[in-house]
Amino acid sequence: GIQVEQSPPDLILQEGANSTLRCNFSDSVNNLQWFHQNPWGQLINLFYIPSGTKQNGRLSATTVATERYSLLYISSSQTTDSGVYFCAVVAQGGSEKLVFGKGTKLTVNP
Amino acid sequence: GAGVSQTPSNKVTEKGKYVELRCDPISGHTALYWYRQSLGQGPEFLIYFQGTGAADDSGLPNDRFFAVRPEGSVSTLKIQRTERGDSAVYLCASSWGTSDVGEQFFGPGTRLTVL
């Protein structure tokens, strides 16, 4: 089945810094989503982005489907950005199930 | 409701017991998904429904796990003869359907602990 790899696995930042999280996937996709899992375990939808670029406040994402990767940019990070960021994809031509990467654990220090 | 809801939020049971976990999807969503998340891992797919029927149950680990969605809305995940290895957070998600409307929205999860 499709493989999803996220990097880096861990990231520590000072408040105000910028960061880029990467998601590589091994096959063509119909759907790609970025989530933030907060300390209480809730998965919060950030972007639904099978291709192209989207922006939402301090966050933006770009998916280059032909090269099988997606990037999540966080600018001017805040302590509330801490948590685990997951990339998840739906493989083309198969089930609608999401396949998740292992996540990037982000810690933003004051 | 406004979002996906799951009950109970926490469930503690003894090895060998039967448990039921409930999911209420976003109103109008036709697709419903169950995932399981172990500590330090990403969620893993269990089963998904399109309407009342299970479209893909390939993620169910064995025949102790079963899920139903009899009226195409609420779903129940049932686990028989629970084992300690079943301890995890069980997540439910729903979406309008597939392709362009396939964005999945997750509930808060049920934390299952098998003693």
Short mmCIF file of C-alpha atoms in Angstrom, two decimals:
data_model
loop_
_atom_site.label_atom_id
_atom_site.label_comp_id
_atom_site.label_asym_id
_atom_site.label_seq_id
_atom_site.Cartn_x
_atom_site.Cartn_y
_atom_site.Cartn_z
CA GLY A 1 0.00 0.00 0.00
CA ILE A 2 0.89 3.67 -0.14
CA GLN A 3 3.64 4.87 2.21
CA VAL A 4 3.65 8.28 3.91
CA GLU A 5 6.83 9.69 5.42
CA GLN A 6 7.02 12.87 7.46
CA SER A 7 10.05 14.87 8.41
CA PRO A 8 11.46 15.93 10.73
CA PRO A 9 10.07 13.62 13.45
CA ASP A 10 10.73 16.24 16.12
CA LEU A 11 11.14 20.00 15.94
CA ILE A 12 11.85 22.49 18.71
CA LEU A 13 11.43 26.22 18.03
CA GLN A 14 11.52 29.50 19.86
CA GLU A 15 8.35 31.54 19.71
CA GLY A 16 8.34 33.70 16.61
CA ALA A 17 10.41 31.33 14.45
CA ASN A 18 9.28 29.90 11.11
CA SER A 19 9.26 26.22 10.16
CA THR A 20 8.61 23.84 7.28
CA LEU A 21 7.24 20.33 7.71
CA ARG A 22 7.48 17.84 4.88
CA CYS A 23 5.31 14.92 3.79
CA ASN A 24 6.44 12.48 1.09
CA PHE A 25 4.12 9.85 -0.33
CA SER A 26 4.87 6.87 -2.51
CA ASP A 27 1.98 6.86 -4.98
CA SER A 28 -0.65 9.08 -6.60
CA VAL A 29 -3.31 10.47 -4.27
CA ASN A 30 -6.91 11.68 -4.48
CA ASN A 31 -6.83 13.44 -1.14
CA LEU A 32 -4.19 14.90 1.17
CA GLN A 33 -4.96 16.41 4.53
CA TRP A 34 -2.83 18.10 7.19
CA PHE A 35 -3.95 17.84 10.81
CA HIS A 36 -2.81 19.28 14.12
CA GLN A 37 -3.33 16.97 17.08
CA ASN A 38 -3.60 19.08 20.20
CA PRO A 39 -2.48 17.95 23.67
CA TRP A 40 -6.01 16.62 24.36
CA GLY A 41 -5.80 14.33 21.34
CA GLN A 42 -8.25 16.14 19.08
CA LEU A 43 -7.34 16.08 15.38
CA ILE A 44 -7.90 19.55 13.96
CA ASN A 45 -8.20 19.98 10.21
CA LEU A 46 -5.64 22.40 8.83
CA PHE A 47 -5.74 21.85 5.07
CA TYR A 48 -7.44 19.65 2.50
CA ILE A 49 -4.91 19.97 -0.30
CA PRO A 50 -4.51 17.19 -2.89
CA SER A 51 -2.72 19.73 -5.10
CA GLY A 52 -1.81 23.41 -5.22
CA THR A 53 -1.24 25.98 -2.50
CA LYS A 54 -3.50 27.24 0.28
CA GLN A 55 -3.03 29.74 3.06
CA ASN A 56 -4.85 30.24 6.33
CA GLY A 57 -3.43 32.96 8.54
CA ARG A 58 0.08 32.03 9.67
CA LEU A 59 -0.18 28.61 8.07
CA SER A 60 0.17 27.67 4.44
CA ALA A 61 0.53 24.41 2.55
CA THR A 62 1.71 23.34 -0.87
CA THR A 63 1.23 19.96 -2.51
CA VAL A 64 3.17 19.03 -5.64
CA ALA A 65 1.26 15.93 -6.64
CA THR A 66 3.48 15.09 -9.63
CA GLU A 67 6.52 14.94 -7.33
CA ARG A 68 4.60 13.27 -4.48
CA TYR A 69 5.24 15.65 -1.63
CA SER A 70 3.52 18.28 0.45
CA LEU A 71 4.90 21.04 2.65
CA LEU A 72 3.32 22.75 5.63
CA TYR A 73 4.69 26.18 6.54
CA ILE A 74 4.22 27.72 9.96
CA SER A 75 5.26 31.34 10.31
CA SER A 76 5.76 33.37 13.49
CA SER A 77 5.17 30.28 15.61
CA GLN A 78 3.30 30.54 18.92
CA THR A 79 3.31 28.24 21.96
CA THR A 80 -0.22 27.17 21.03
CA ASP A 81 1.17 25.69 17.80
CA SER A 82 2.79 22.94 19.87
CA GLY A 83 1.54 19.42 19.25
CA VAL A 84 1.81 16.74 16.61
CA TYR A 85 1.24 17.51 12.94
CA PHE A 86 0.01 14.68 10.75
CA CYS A 87 -0.11 14.34 7.01
CA ALA A 88 -2.62 11.80 5.67
CA VAL A 89 -3.46 10.70 2.14
CA VAL A 90 -6.09 8.74 0.22
CA ALA A 91 -4.43 6.67 -2.48
CA GLN A 92 -5.79 6.97 -6.01
CA GLY A 93 -7.81 4.06 -7.31
CA GLY A 94 -8.51 2.43 -4.00
CA SER A 95 -10.40 2.76 -0.76
CA GLU A 96 -11.28 6.17 0.67
CA LYS A 97 -9.30 5.40 3.84
CA LEU A 98 -6.75 7.92 5.04
CA VAL A 99 -3.19 6.61 5.46
CA PHE A 100 -1.29 8.64 8.04
CA GLY A 101 2.36 9.42 8.44
CA LYS A 102 4.00 9.08 11.85
CA GLY A 103 3.75 12.80 12.48
CA THR A 104 6.05 15.67 13.37
CA LYS A 105 6.10 16.62 17.04
CA LEU A 106 6.47 20.39 17.31
CA THR A 107 7.43 22.13 20.54
CA VAL A 108 7.36 25.93 20.60
CA ASN A 109 9.10 27.43 23.61
CA PRO A 110 8.30 30.91 24.94
CA GLY B 1 -24.57 18.50 16.03
CA ALA B 2 -21.85 20.74 14.74
CA GLY B 3 -19.11 18.15 14.78
CA VAL B 4 -18.48 14.43 15.08
CA SER B 5 -19.27 13.16 18.56
CA GLN B 6 -18.15 9.94 20.22
CA THR B 7 -19.29 8.21 23.37
CA PRO B 8 -18.05 7.31 25.85
CA SER B 9 -14.96 9.52 26.01
CA ASN B 10 -13.26 6.96 28.22
CA LYS B 11 -13.93 3.28 28.72
CA VAL B 12 -12.14 1.00 31.15
CA THR B 13 -12.93 -2.69 30.91
CA GLU B 14 -11.51 -6.03 31.95
CA LYS B 15 -9.86 -8.51 29.65
CA GLY B 16 -12.46 -10.76 28.03
CA LYS B 17 -15.35 -8.30 28.27
CA TYR B 18 -17.46 -6.92 25.41
CA VAL B 19 -17.50 -3.19 24.60
CA GLU B 20 -19.42 -0.91 22.28
CA LEU B 21 -18.18 2.47 21.09
CA ARG B 22 -20.55 4.92 19.46
CA CYS B 23 -20.03 7.56 16.79
CA ASP B 24 -22.42 10.32 15.70
CA PRO B 25 -21.23 11.83 12.39
CA ILE B 26 -21.77 15.35 11.15
CA SER B 27 -25.37 15.66 10.01
CA GLY B 28 -25.74 14.77 6.33
CA HIS B 29 -22.34 13.13 5.96
CA THR B 30 -22.73 9.88 4.03
CA ALA B 31 -19.29 8.42 4.70
CA LEU B 32 -18.14 7.33 8.17
CA TYR B 33 -14.72 5.99 9.15
CA TRP B 34 -13.20 4.27 12.18
CA TYR B 35 -9.51 4.54 13.03
CA ARG B 36 -7.41 3.40 15.99
CA GLN B 37 -4.46 5.32 17.44
CA SER B 38 -1.87 3.80 19.73
CA LEU B 39 0.47 5.93 21.82
CA GLY B 40 3.06 7.74 19.74
CA GLN B 41 1.63 6.54 16.42
CA GLY B 42 -0.54 7.97 13.70
CA PRO B 43 -4.13 6.78 13.40
CA GLU B 44 -4.64 3.49 11.58
CA PHE B 45 -7.69 2.68 9.48
CA LEU B 46 -10.18 0.06 10.64
CA ILE B 47 -13.35 0.29 8.54
CA TYR B 48 -15.41 2.75 6.52
CA PHE B 49 -19.08 2.97 5.59
CA GLN B 50 -20.73 4.58 2.60
CA GLY B 51 -24.32 4.86 3.74
CA THR B 52 -25.33 1.71 5.59
CA GLY B 53 -22.84 -0.64 3.98
CA ALA B 54 -19.23 -1.30 4.89
CA ALA B 55 -17.26 -0.23 1.80
CA ASP B 56 -13.90 -1.36 3.19
CA ASP B 57 -13.33 -3.38 6.37
CA SER B 58 -9.79 -4.42 5.54
CA GLY B 59 -8.34 -2.70 8.60
CA LEU B 60 -10.26 -4.69 11.21
CA PRO B 61 -7.54 -6.67 12.99
CA ASN B 62 -9.56 -9.88 13.54
CA ASP B 63 -13.10 -11.23 13.89
CA ARG B 64 -13.46 -9.88 17.43
CA PHE B 65 -14.03 -6.47 15.87
CA PHE B 66 -17.30 -5.60 14.16
CA ALA B 67 -19.03 -2.35 13.21
CA VAL B 68 -22.53 -1.44 12.11
CA ARG B 69 -24.33 1.60 10.73
CA PRO B 70 -27.91 0.38 10.36
CA GLU B 71 -29.61 3.64 9.37
CA GLY B 72 -26.73 5.33 7.61
CA SER B 73 -26.04 7.78 10.41
CA VAL B 74 -24.84 6.63 13.86
CA SER B 75 -22.27 3.83 13.92
CA THR B 76 -21.25 1.41 16.65
CA LEU B 77 -17.89 -0.34 16.85
CA LYS B 78 -18.15 -3.57 18.78
CA ILE B 79 -15.24 -5.46 20.31
CA GLN B 80 -15.73 -8.95 21.73
CA ARG B 81 -13.46 -10.72 24.21
CA THR B 82 -11.29 -7.66 24.67
CA GLU B 83 -7.53 -8.08 25.04
CA ARG B 84 -4.96 -5.78 26.61
CA GLY B 85 -3.58 -5.08 23.14
CA ASP B 86 -6.91 -3.49 22.17
CA SER B 87 -6.12 -0.54 24.46
CA ALA B 88 -5.93 2.56 22.27
CA VAL B 89 -7.84 5.67 21.28
CA TYR B 90 -10.60 4.84 18.82
CA LEU B 91 -11.33 7.71 16.45
CA CYS B 92 -14.33 8.23 14.23
CA ALA B 93 -14.46 10.53 11.20
CA SER B 94 -17.07 11.50 8.65
CA SER B 95 -17.20 13.17 5.25
CA TRP B 96 -19.72 14.19 2.60
CA GLY B 97 -18.46 11.41 0.35
CA THR B 98 -15.52 10.83 -1.90
CA SER B 99 -13.14 12.70 -4.21
CA ASP B 100 -13.84 16.45 -4.18
CA VAL B 101 -15.99 16.22 -1.07
CA GLY B 102 -13.85 13.68 0.71
CA GLU B 103 -12.39 15.87 3.48
CA GLN B 104 -12.63 13.87 6.69
CA PHE B 105 -13.49 15.44 10.04
CA PHE B 106 -12.63 13.66 13.25
CA GLY B 107 -14.35 13.26 16.58
CA PRO B 108 -12.58 13.56 19.95
CA GLY B 109 -12.09 9.80 20.26
CA THR B 110 -12.85 7.12 22.84
CA ARG B 111 -9.92 6.09 25.01
CA LEU B 112 -10.27 2.35 25.64
CA THR B 113 -8.26 0.74 28.43
CA VAL B 114 -8.34 -3.02 28.85
CA LEU B 115 -7.06 -4.15 32.24
#
